[in-house]
Structures are given as C-alpha cells and as structure tokens.
Coordinates of C-alpha atoms in Angstrom, one line a residue:
X1 CA -1.4 111.0 250.1
X2 CA 1.2 109.3 247.9
X3 CA 4.7 110.4 247.0
X4 CA 5.2 111.5 243.4
X5 CA 8.8 110.8 242.8
X6 CA 8.8 112.9 239.6
X7 CA 7.9 116.0 241.7
X8 CA 10.4 117.6 244.0
X9 CA 9.6 116.8 247.6
X10 CA 8.6 119.6 249.9
X11 CA 8.3 119.4 253.7
X12 CA 6.1 121.2 256.1
X13 CA 8.0 121.5 259.3
X14 CA 5.5 122.2 262.1
X15 CA 5.6 123.0 265.8
X16 CA 2.6 123.9 268.0
X17 CA 1.9 125.0 271.6
X18 CA -1.3 123.7 273.3
X19 CA -3.3 124.0 276.5
X20 CA -2.6 120.4 277.4
X21 CA -1.2 117.0 276.2
X22 CA -4.1 115.4 274.3
X23 CA -5.9 116.6 271.2
X24 CA -9.4 115.6 272.3
X25 CA -9.3 117.5 275.6
X26 CA -6.9 120.3 274.7
X27 CA -6.5 123.1 272.1
X28 CA -3.8 124.7 270.1
X29 CA -2.6 128.1 271.3
X30 CA 0.2 128.7 268.7
X31 CA 1.3 127.2 265.4
X32 CA 4.4 127.7 263.2
X33 CA 4.8 126.1 259.8
X34 CA 8.1 126.2 257.7
X35 CA 8.0 125.1 254.1
X36 CA 11.3 123.4 253.3
X37 CA 12.6 121.7 250.1
X38 CA 15.2 119.7 252.0
X39 CA 17.9 122.3 251.5
X40 CA 16.5 125.6 252.3
X41 CA 13.4 127.4 253.7
X42 CA 10.9 128.4 251.1
X43 CA 8.2 129.9 253.3
X44 CA 7.5 130.6 257.0
X45 CA 4.4 131.4 258.9
X46 CA 3.3 131.5 262.5
X47 CA 0.5 132.8 264.6
X48 CA -1.0 132.7 268.1
X49 CA -4.4 130.9 268.3
X50 CA -7.3 131.7 270.6
X51 CA -8.0 128.2 272.1
X52 CA -11.5 129.2 273.4
X53 CA -10.6 127.9 276.8
X54 CA -8.5 128.9 279.8
X55 CA -4.7 128.3 279.5
X56 CA -3.5 126.4 282.7
X57 CA -0.8 128.0 284.8
X58 CA 1.5 125.1 284.2
X59 CA 1.3 125.7 280.5
X60 CA 1.9 129.5 281.0
X61 CA 5.0 128.6 283.1
X62 CA 6.3 126.4 280.3
X63 CA 5.5 128.6 277.2
X64 CA 4.9 132.1 278.5
X65 CA 1.6 132.2 276.6
X66 CA -1.3 133.4 278.8
X67 CA -4.9 134.2 278.3
X68 CA -4.3 137.9 277.6
X69 CA -1.9 137.1 274.8
X70 CA -4.4 135.0 272.8
X71 CA -7.7 136.9 273.6
X72 CA -7.4 138.9 270.3
X73 CA -5.7 136.1 268.3
X74 CA -7.7 134.3 265.5
X75 CA -9.4 131.0 266.3
X76 CA -8.2 127.8 264.7
X77 CA -11.2 127.7 262.5
X78 CA -10.3 131.2 261.1
X79 CA -6.9 130.1 260.0
X80 CA -7.7 126.5 259.2
X81 CA -7.9 127.1 255.4
X82 CA -4.4 128.6 255.4
X83 CA -3.0 125.8 257.5
X84 CA -4.6 123.2 255.2
X85 CA -3.2 124.9 252.1
X86 CA 0.3 124.9 253.6
X87 CA 0.2 121.3 254.7
X88 CA -1.6 119.8 251.6
X89 CA 0.6 117.5 249.5
X90 CA 3.7 118.0 251.7
X91 CA 5.6 115.7 254.1
X92 CA 4.6 116.6 257.6
X93 CA 7.8 117.0 259.7
X94 CA 7.9 117.5 263.5
X95 CA 9.9 116.6 266.5
X96 CA 7.9 113.8 268.1
X97 CA 5.6 114.0 265.1
X98 CA 2.6 112.2 266.4
X99 CA 1.9 114.8 269.0
X100 CA 1.7 117.7 266.5
X101 CA 0.0 115.7 263.9
X102 CA -2.8 114.5 266.2
X103 CA -3.7 118.1 267.2
X104 CA -3.5 119.5 263.6
X105 CA -5.5 116.7 262.1
X106 CA -8.2 116.7 264.8
X107 CA -8.7 120.5 264.7
X108 CA -8.7 120.6 260.9
X109 CA -11.3 117.9 260.9
X110 CA -13.4 119.9 263.3
X111 CA -13.1 122.9 260.9
X112 CA -14.4 120.8 258.0
X113 CA -11.0 119.8 256.3
X114 CA -10.3 116.1 255.7
X115 CA -6.5 115.9 255.7
X116 CA -3.8 113.3 256.2
X117 CA -0.2 113.3 255.4
X118 CA 3.0 111.3 255.3
X119 CA 4.9 111.9 258.5
X120 CA 8.6 112.3 259.2
X121 CA 9.7 112.3 262.9
X122 CA 13.0 114.1 263.5
X123 CA 13.3 112.2 266.8
X124 CA 13.4 108.9 264.8
X125 CA 15.5 110.5 262.0
X126 CA 18.1 111.6 264.5
X127 CA 18.2 108.2 266.1
X128 CA 19.1 106.7 262.7
X129 CA 21.6 109.3 261.7
X130 CA 23.2 109.9 265.1
X131 CA 22.7 106.7 267.2
X132 CA 23.8 106.2 270.7
X133 CA 23.0 109.7 272.2
X134 CA 21.7 109.9 275.7
X135 CA 18.7 112.0 274.8
X136 CA 16.9 112.9 271.6
X137 CA 14.8 115.8 273.0
X138 CA 15.0 118.9 270.8
X139 CA 16.8 120.9 273.5
X140 CA 19.5 118.2 274.0
X141 CA 20.0 117.5 270.3
X142 CA 20.5 121.2 269.7
X143 CA 23.1 121.3 272.5
X144 CA 24.9 118.2 271.1
X145 CA 24.9 119.5 267.5
X146 CA 25.5 123.3 268.3
X147 CA 22.2 124.3 266.8
X148 CA 21.0 127.7 268.0
X149 CA 17.6 127.6 269.5
X150 CA 15.8 130.8 270.6
X151 CA 12.3 131.2 272.1
X152 CA 12.3 127.7 273.5
X153 CA 8.9 126.2 274.0
X154 CA 7.4 128.7 271.6
X155 CA 6.1 127.4 268.2
X156 CA 8.3 129.7 266.1
X157 CA 11.5 129.1 268.0
X158 CA 11.1 125.3 268.2
X159 CA 10.1 125.1 264.5
X160 CA 13.2 127.1 263.5
X161 CA 15.4 124.8 265.5
X162 CA 13.6 121.7 264.0
X163 CA 14.2 123.0 260.5
X164 CA 17.9 123.5 261.1
X165 CA 18.1 120.0 262.7
X166 CA 16.2 118.5 259.7
X167 CA 18.6 120.2 257.2
X168 CA 21.6 119.0 259.3
X169 CA 20.4 115.4 259.3
X170 CA 19.7 115.5 255.5
X171 CA 23.3 116.5 254.9
X172 CA 24.5 113.5 256.9
X173 CA 22.0 111.1 255.4
X174 CA 24.3 109.8 252.6
X175 CA 22.2 106.6 252.3
X176 CA 18.9 108.5 251.8
X177 CA 17.4 106.9 254.9
X178 CA 14.6 109.4 254.9
X179 CA 13.3 107.9 251.7
X180 CA 12.5 104.7 253.5
X181 CA 11.0 106.6 256.4
X182 CA 8.5 108.5 254.3
X183 CA 7.1 105.6 252.4
X184 CA 3.4 105.7 252.7
X185 CA 3.2 102.6 255.0
X186 CA 6.6 103.0 256.7
X187 CA 6.3 101.0 259.9
X188 CA 9.0 103.1 261.6
X189 CA 6.7 106.1 261.7
X190 CA 4.1 104.3 263.7
X191 CA 6.3 103.6 266.6
X192 CA 6.3 105.4 269.9
X193 CA 9.0 108.1 269.9
X194 CA 11.2 106.4 272.6
X195 CA 11.1 102.8 271.2
X196 CA 14.1 101.6 269.3
X197 CA 12.8 100.0 266.0
X198 CA 15.4 97.2 266.3
X199 CA 13.4 96.0 269.4
X200 CA 10.4 95.5 267.1
X201 CA 12.4 93.9 264.3
X202 CA 13.6 91.2 266.7
X203 CA 10.1 90.1 267.7
X204 CA 9.0 86.7 266.6
X205 CA 6.0 85.8 264.5
X206 CA 4.9 83.2 267.1
X207 CA 2.3 82.9 269.9
X208 CA 3.4 84.3 273.2
X209 CA 3.3 87.1 275.7
X210 CA 4.9 90.6 275.2
X211 CA 5.8 93.2 277.8
X212 CA 6.1 97.0 277.3
X213 CA 8.5 98.7 279.7
X214 CA 9.0 102.3 280.7
X215 CA 12.3 104.2 280.8
X216 CA 13.2 102.6 284.1
X217 CA 12.5 99.0 282.9
X218 CA 9.2 98.7 284.8
X219 CA 6.5 96.6 283.1
X220 CA 3.6 99.0 282.2
X221 CA 1.6 96.6 279.9
X222 CA 1.4 92.8 279.4
X223 CA -0.3 91.4 276.3
X224 CA -0.8 88.0 274.7
X225 CA -0.7 87.3 271.0
X226 CA -1.1 84.5 268.4
X227 CA 1.6 86.4 266.5
X228 CA 3.7 88.6 268.8
X229 CA 5.2 90.8 266.1
X230 CA 1.9 91.5 264.3
X231 CA 0.0 92.2 267.6
X232 CA 2.6 94.6 268.9
X233 CA 2.5 96.6 265.7
X234 CA -1.3 96.9 266.0
X235 CA -0.8 99.0 269.2
X236 CA 0.8 101.7 267.1
X237 CA -1.6 101.9 264.2
X238 CA -4.5 104.3 263.8
X239 CA -4.8 107.9 264.9
X240 CA -6.4 107.5 268.4
X241 CA -6.3 110.8 270.1
X242 CA -7.5 109.6 273.5
X243 CA -5.4 110.8 276.4
X244 CA -4.9 107.3 277.7
X245 CA -3.4 105.9 274.5
X246 CA -1.3 109.0 273.8
X247 CA 0.2 108.8 277.3
X248 CA 0.7 105.0 276.9
X249 CA 2.7 105.4 273.7
X250 CA 4.9 108.1 275.3
X251 CA 5.9 105.8 278.1
X252 CA 7.0 102.8 276.0
X253 CA 10.8 102.6 275.9
X254 CA 11.5 98.8 275.6
X255 CA 9.8 95.6 274.6
X256 CA 10.5 92.0 275.8
X257 CA 8.6 88.8 275.1
X258 CA 8.2 85.1 275.9
X259 CA 7.2 82.5 273.3
X260 CA 4.5 80.1 274.5
X261 CA 3.8 77.6 271.8
X262 CA 0.0 77.9 271.9
X263 CA -2.6 80.6 272.4
X264 CA -3.9 79.0 275.6
X265 CA -0.4 79.0 277.2
X266 CA -0.1 82.7 276.2
X267 CA -3.5 83.5 277.7
X268 CA -2.6 81.8 281.0
X269 CA 0.9 83.4 281.2
X270 CA -0.6 86.8 280.4
X271 CA -3.1 86.4 283.3
X272 CA -0.4 85.3 285.7
X273 CA 2.0 88.1 284.7
X274 CA -0.7 90.7 285.1
X275 CA -1.4 89.5 288.6
X276 CA 2.4 89.5 289.3
X277 CA 3.3 92.9 287.9
X278 CA -0.1 94.7 288.1
X279 CA 0.9 96.9 285.1
X280 CA -0.3 100.4 284.9
X281 CA -2.1 100.1 281.5
X282 CA -3.7 96.6 281.9
X283 CA -7.3 97.0 283.0
X284 CA -9.5 94.3 281.6
X285 CA -8.0 91.3 283.5
X286 CA -7.6 93.4 286.7
X287 CA -11.4 93.6 286.7
X288 CA -12.0 90.0 285.9
X289 CA -12.5 88.5 289.3
X290 CA -15.2 86.2 290.6
X291 CA -17.7 88.1 292.8
X292 CA -18.5 85.4 295.4
X293 CA -16.6 82.9 297.4
X294 CA -17.3 80.1 300.0
X295 CA -15.2 80.8 303.1
X296 CA -14.4 79.0 306.3
X297 CA -13.7 80.7 309.6
X298 CA -13.6 80.0 313.3
X299 CA -15.8 81.9 315.8
X300 CA -14.9 83.0 319.4
X301 CA -16.1 79.7 320.8
X302 CA -13.9 77.7 318.5
X303 CA -16.7 76.5 316.1
X304 CA -16.0 76.4 312.4
X305 CA -18.5 78.2 310.1
X306 CA -19.0 78.1 306.3
X307 CA -20.0 81.4 304.8
X308 CA -20.8 82.9 301.4
X309 CA -19.5 86.4 300.8
X310 CA -18.0 88.7 298.3
X311 CA -14.4 88.1 297.4
X312 CA -11.5 90.4 298.0
X313 CA -8.3 90.4 296.1
X314 CA -5.8 88.0 297.7
X315 CA -8.3 86.6 300.3
X316 CA -8.2 82.8 300.3
X317 CA -11.5 80.8 300.0
X318 CA -12.6 77.3 299.4
X319 CA -14.2 78.0 296.0
X320 CA -15.0 81.1 294.0
X321 CA -18.2 81.7 292.0
X322 CA -19.5 84.2 289.5
X323 CA -23.0 83.8 290.8
X324 CA -24.1 83.8 294.4
X325 CA -26.7 81.2 293.5
X326 CA -24.1 78.7 292.6
X327 CA -22.3 79.2 296.0
X328 CA -25.6 78.7 297.8
X329 CA -26.3 75.5 295.9
X330 CA -22.9 74.1 296.9
X331 CA -23.3 75.0 300.6
X332 CA -26.8 73.4 300.6
X333 CA -25.2 70.3 299.2
X334 CA -22.7 70.2 302.0
X335 CA -25.5 70.5 304.6
X336 CA -27.5 67.7 303.0
X337 CA -24.7 65.3 302.4
X338 CA -22.6 65.8 305.5
X339 CA -25.2 66.6 308.1
X340 CA -23.6 70.0 308.9
X341 CA -25.6 72.1 311.3
X342 CA -27.1 75.0 309.1
X343 CA -26.9 77.3 312.1
X344 CA -23.2 77.5 311.3
X345 CA -23.7 78.4 307.6
X346 CA -24.1 81.9 306.3
X347 CA -25.8 82.3 302.9
X348 CA -24.6 85.7 301.9
X349 CA -27.6 88.2 301.8
X350 CA -29.8 85.4 303.4
X351 CA -27.3 84.6 306.1
X352 CA -28.1 83.6 309.6
X353 CA -26.2 85.6 312.2
X354 CA -24.3 83.8 315.0
X355 CA -26.8 85.5 317.4
X356 CA -29.5 83.1 316.3
X357 CA -27.5 80.1 317.4
X358 CA -29.0 78.6 320.6
X359 CA -26.1 78.1 322.9
X360 CA -27.9 75.6 325.1
X361 CA -28.2 73.2 322.1
X362 CA -24.7 73.7 320.7
X363 CA -23.3 70.5 319.1
X364 CA -20.2 68.8 320.2
X365 CA -17.5 71.2 319.0
X366 CA -14.9 68.6 318.0
X367 CA -17.5 66.5 316.1
X368 CA -18.9 69.6 314.4
X369 CA -15.4 70.9 313.4
X370 CA -14.4 67.4 312.1
X371 CA -17.5 67.2 309.9
X372 CA -16.8 70.6 308.4
X373 CA -13.1 69.8 307.9
X374 CA -14.0 66.5 306.3
X375 CA -16.6 68.1 304.1
X376 CA -14.0 70.6 302.8
X377 CA -11.3 68.0 302.3
X378 CA -13.6 65.6 300.4
X379 CA -14.8 68.4 298.2
X380 CA -11.3 69.4 297.3
X381 CA -10.1 65.8 296.8
X382 CA -13.1 64.8 294.6
X383 CA -12.2 67.6 292.1
X384 CA -10.2 66.1 289.2
X385 CA -6.5 66.2 288.6
X386 CA -5.4 66.1 285.0
X387 CA -2.9 67.5 282.5
X388 CA -3.6 69.2 279.2
X389 CA -0.9 68.3 276.6
X390 CA -0.5 70.4 273.4
X391 CA 2.3 71.5 271.1
X392 CA 5.3 73.2 272.5
X393 CA 7.6 76.0 271.3
X394 CA 9.5 73.6 269.0
X395 CA 9.2 70.1 267.7
X396 CA 11.1 68.4 270.6
X397 CA 8.8 69.5 273.4
X398 CA 5.1 69.7 274.4
X399 CA 3.3 72.3 276.5
X400 CA 1.9 70.9 279.7
X401 CA -0.8 72.4 281.9
X402 CA -1.4 70.7 285.3
X403 CA -4.7 70.9 287.2
X404 CA -4.6 69.5 290.7
X405 CA -7.9 68.8 292.6
X406 CA -9.7 71.2 290.3
X407 CA -7.2 74.0 290.7
X408 CA -4.7 75.4 288.3
X409 CA -1.3 74.1 289.6
X410 CA 1.1 75.3 287.0
X411 CA 2.3 75.0 283.4
X412 CA 5.5 74.5 281.4
X413 CA 7.1 72.5 278.7
X414 CA 8.2 68.8 278.8
X415 CA 10.7 66.9 276.7
X416 CA 8.7 64.5 274.6
X417 CA 11.8 62.1 274.5
X418 CA 11.8 61.6 278.3
X419 CA 9.7 59.3 280.5
X420 CA 7.6 60.7 283.3
X421 CA 6.4 58.3 286.0
X422 CA 3.3 59.5 287.8
X423 CA 1.7 62.8 288.8
X424 CA 4.6 64.0 291.0
X425 CA 7.1 63.5 288.2
X426 CA 5.0 65.6 285.8
X427 CA 4.3 68.3 288.3
X428 CA 8.0 68.7 288.9
X429 CA 8.6 69.7 285.3
X430 CA 6.2 72.7 285.3
X431 CA 6.4 76.1 286.9
X432 CA 4.0 76.7 289.8
X433 CA 1.6 79.6 289.4
X434 CA -1.1 81.0 291.7
X435 CA -4.5 79.8 290.5
X436 CA -7.5 82.0 289.9
X437 CA -11.0 81.6 288.5
X438 CA -10.2 83.1 285.1
X439 CA -7.3 80.8 284.5
X440 CA -9.4 77.7 285.4
X441 CA -12.2 78.9 283.1
X442 CA -9.7 79.2 280.2
X443 CA -8.4 75.7 280.8
X444 CA -11.9 74.2 281.2
X445 CA -13.1 75.8 277.9
X446 CA -10.0 74.5 276.1
X447 CA -10.5 71.1 277.5
X448 CA -14.1 71.0 276.5
X449 CA -13.1 71.9 272.9
X450 CA -10.2 69.4 272.8
X451 CA -11.0 66.5 275.0
X452 CA -8.4 64.3 273.3
X453 CA -5.7 66.6 274.9
X454 CA -6.8 65.8 278.4
X455 CA -5.1 63.0 280.5
X456 CA -6.4 62.0 283.9
X457 CA -3.5 61.6 286.3
X458 CA -3.0 58.9 288.9
X459 CA 0.2 57.8 290.6
X460 CA 0.5 55.0 288.0
X461 CA 0.0 57.2 285.0
X462 CA 3.2 57.8 283.0
X463 CA 4.2 59.4 279.7
X464 CA 6.1 56.8 277.8
X465 CA 9.5 57.3 276.3
X466 CA 8.8 57.2 272.6
X467 CA 11.9 58.8 271.2
X468 CA 11.9 56.4 268.3
X469 CA 8.4 57.4 267.4
X470 CA 8.2 61.2 268.0
X471 CA 4.9 61.6 266.1
X472 CA 3.0 59.3 268.6
X473 CA 4.3 60.4 271.9
X474 CA 0.9 60.3 273.6
X475 CA -0.8 57.5 271.6
X476 CA -0.4 55.0 274.5
X477 CA -2.3 57.3 276.8
X478 CA -6.1 57.2 276.6
X479 CA -8.0 60.4 277.7
X480 CA -10.2 59.7 280.6
X481 CA -13.6 59.2 279.0
X482 CA -15.4 59.4 282.4
X483 CA -14.1 62.9 283.2
X484 CA -16.8 65.5 282.9
X485 CA -15.8 69.1 282.7
X486 CA -19.2 70.6 283.2

C-alpha cells in the first residue's frame, strides 16, 4: 500500500482480544474497528469471534470472554471479507500495533485475503508527542490524559479509548510528526514498542557487538555485526509471528554496543559475552561446545590417569575435541612417545577400567606420575604462542589477539605509536578472556586465511616504535613461516 497524498487519509483504529499472545498458536476472540479521518469517527463495528478452540482461564480472567459467550459468534472466516473491506487502503492504527497487526494479517491470509497496510502505533506516537512519561500503556495514558475508558480489556472499549487518544495526539501534533511515521518504509514503525528510537539513531555503522536489555537492564541478547546499526534494524523487519520472536521484541527496552574494529574481534567478543551473561535469547553459541575432552585425574592410590570423556560446561580439561577419534589419537601418541602405562589410560567407550590394573605389577608411583605430568606439560608448551594483528577501531591503534601455548589468552587494542618489548609486554596490553574451543577455531581459521597477520612471539620479539612511519608499523616483523596452523 502506498499513500496517495491527493486523497484524504483515513485510519482504521483496531483492537482485538485473543486466546493467547502469539498469532500462530492463538486465535482472535473479539475485534473492533473504528474508521477515523483524523478528526472524527466515520464508522464503527465490533463483534465477538468464535476462535474454534478453548479460551484459557487466564484470558477469561483478563477479558471476561468465556467459551459460552463465543459459541454462537461467527468464525473469523465468516467475517473476514468485511474486516478486509474496512481495513483496505487505510492506515492501520493500534496501541502496540504489531500485536494486532500480526493476528489480523495472519488470519486474513488463512481466509484467503492477501492484505498488508501502513501501520501507526499509538504507543510510539504518544512517546513522540508526550515524551518522558513513566508508562505508555493504554490504561496509564488514559489516566494521565483524563481519557475515559470503559470496558477495559474488551475490544470495543479499548478501541474507543485508542480512537480518543489518537485524536488527542493529532491535535497536539503541530509538526505533523505522524506524516513521517506513516511513510511506507518508516523505520520507526518497525521498532519494538518499548525501545526509544533515539537509542537506534545513536548506533554506529561499524563492526562490533550489540546488547539488547530488558526493562531492568539485564542483557537478554548479544549479537555481533559488521555494521551494528544495519544488523540491529534487521531484527525488527519482517512479519515473523513465531512466539519466540514476538516475546523477544516485547522484552527489548534498551540497546548498548561496543565497537570492535574487525569482524573477528566482534565474533570473539560476542562469544565471550554470551558465556559471561548467558542471555535468555542466545541459543546457537550456547550449544556450540566440543563434545569430548582429554582429562587427568588421580585415583585412590595416588596414581594419575589420562581419560577421554564427554565434556561438561565449566569442567577443565587438557584439550577439547569435536571428535572422539582425535582425542584417542592424541592419547595414543602420549603412550607411544612417553612410555605411559596404557593401564592408566581410558579411551572413552573403549576405556579400560581401573579394575583391570594388576596391583602386583604397579609401576613406581612417583615415576609414573612424573611421566604423565611431563607429558602434559610438554604438550602444552609445544603448542604455539603468537599474536594476530589487524586494524583497530581508529587509525591510531591496532587490534591484537594473543594466543598462548595454543590457547586463547585475550584480546584488545594496542597503540601503534608505542614500543612493546616481548611477549609479557604485549600480553599486558590486552584483556584476559576465558578460552574455549569455538574461539580458538575462529582464530585459527582467520590465521589460515591471513598468515601475514600472524606473529610468532618469543621473549625477544618486539613491536617497534614507528610513529614516524604509521603506515609500516609491522613491516620490521616477519610472520613465522615455520608455524603450521593445521
């Protein structure tokens, strides 16, 4: 639908009652539509709807609509043509518009009517005309503005109150703000109802991590983006009627962000922050955990064992693996190279229990434990230490990712005009983060694609002070050509 400015605008002010909170799993039980020209009511219609399913007690307690009331009412399909005719070519107005719109559009589509409309949300309209109020719920707004509201939580009563509110706001709208709000692609109409549009306007067009917060400030979602502003907006587009998304949008009250310089830095920070906050609506990275690990433990007799098993969140292990086969290969290498007694090694499903150990031929405990400890220590030490250097958040810095003994140590930003002497000096400049398998996989993939950004670290390695030549900060450092990431 497009707005024909030569034709006088008409608005369809709508309120519905439903069996639940989401269009795909719930049904409409009552609908009221008021046709308005911006100054006065032109037409009004309302009806109960037989939803074809039981009305929950919680909904009856809120609305007073029960199964007996709707048993003789028309189904939505029976009144769909009239609803479509009343809504067609009119601006769709509602309080928290996306809720009513999602139900009406979904059930019209089920009835064979393809319909869409330009939307105007009176919650957002009120925020612009009367900023700074503590609440913008329909009931509270009516209290603040002395608008009479009868039959609360019934479609007719709430639609009448919304129509009065709409007319009141139009009178105060001396700058014709609503004209901007009803533009066909007005960004403001896509936002969650509780999100201040100014929070979106302040987002940068840069790579980084963004955080969605609920009304109490708690982080409910963490995301990464090459362009933060563009990515955040993508969350609010489309007409997804899934319960999870609708509930997600309702809970968003605030946005914060952190610029990162590169997509890799954003990916790593996103992973670290999800592990730190464990947000309600992040699921993918919560599930991304390696399945197997190589563990070390001491038995009742003081003998150290090496064992392969499934990992648990937060359980420390020597090394993690996606495949049990890779863990077995490493443990077999330990046995062959360090003469570790295989009786003290458990190979997951093929493990040998401690009962099979012959106590009359037990090895010297101190010698045995020393061999295992040395084996683990040498394995950890032989894994490489290096930094991955890339662009920073501005021209005077570089991003820096530090890997120590094959484990993600931390990341941060370093001043390209300063001199850094040795590994310890560089490590001191970055923020420490807990390592995990996913973060290491990200770094290894990036290093494989951009080997020129990798610098092997020794105590004598330093990043020279090249303030006079800012474009060649790292030219004096040669990437370690012997380092193999595979």
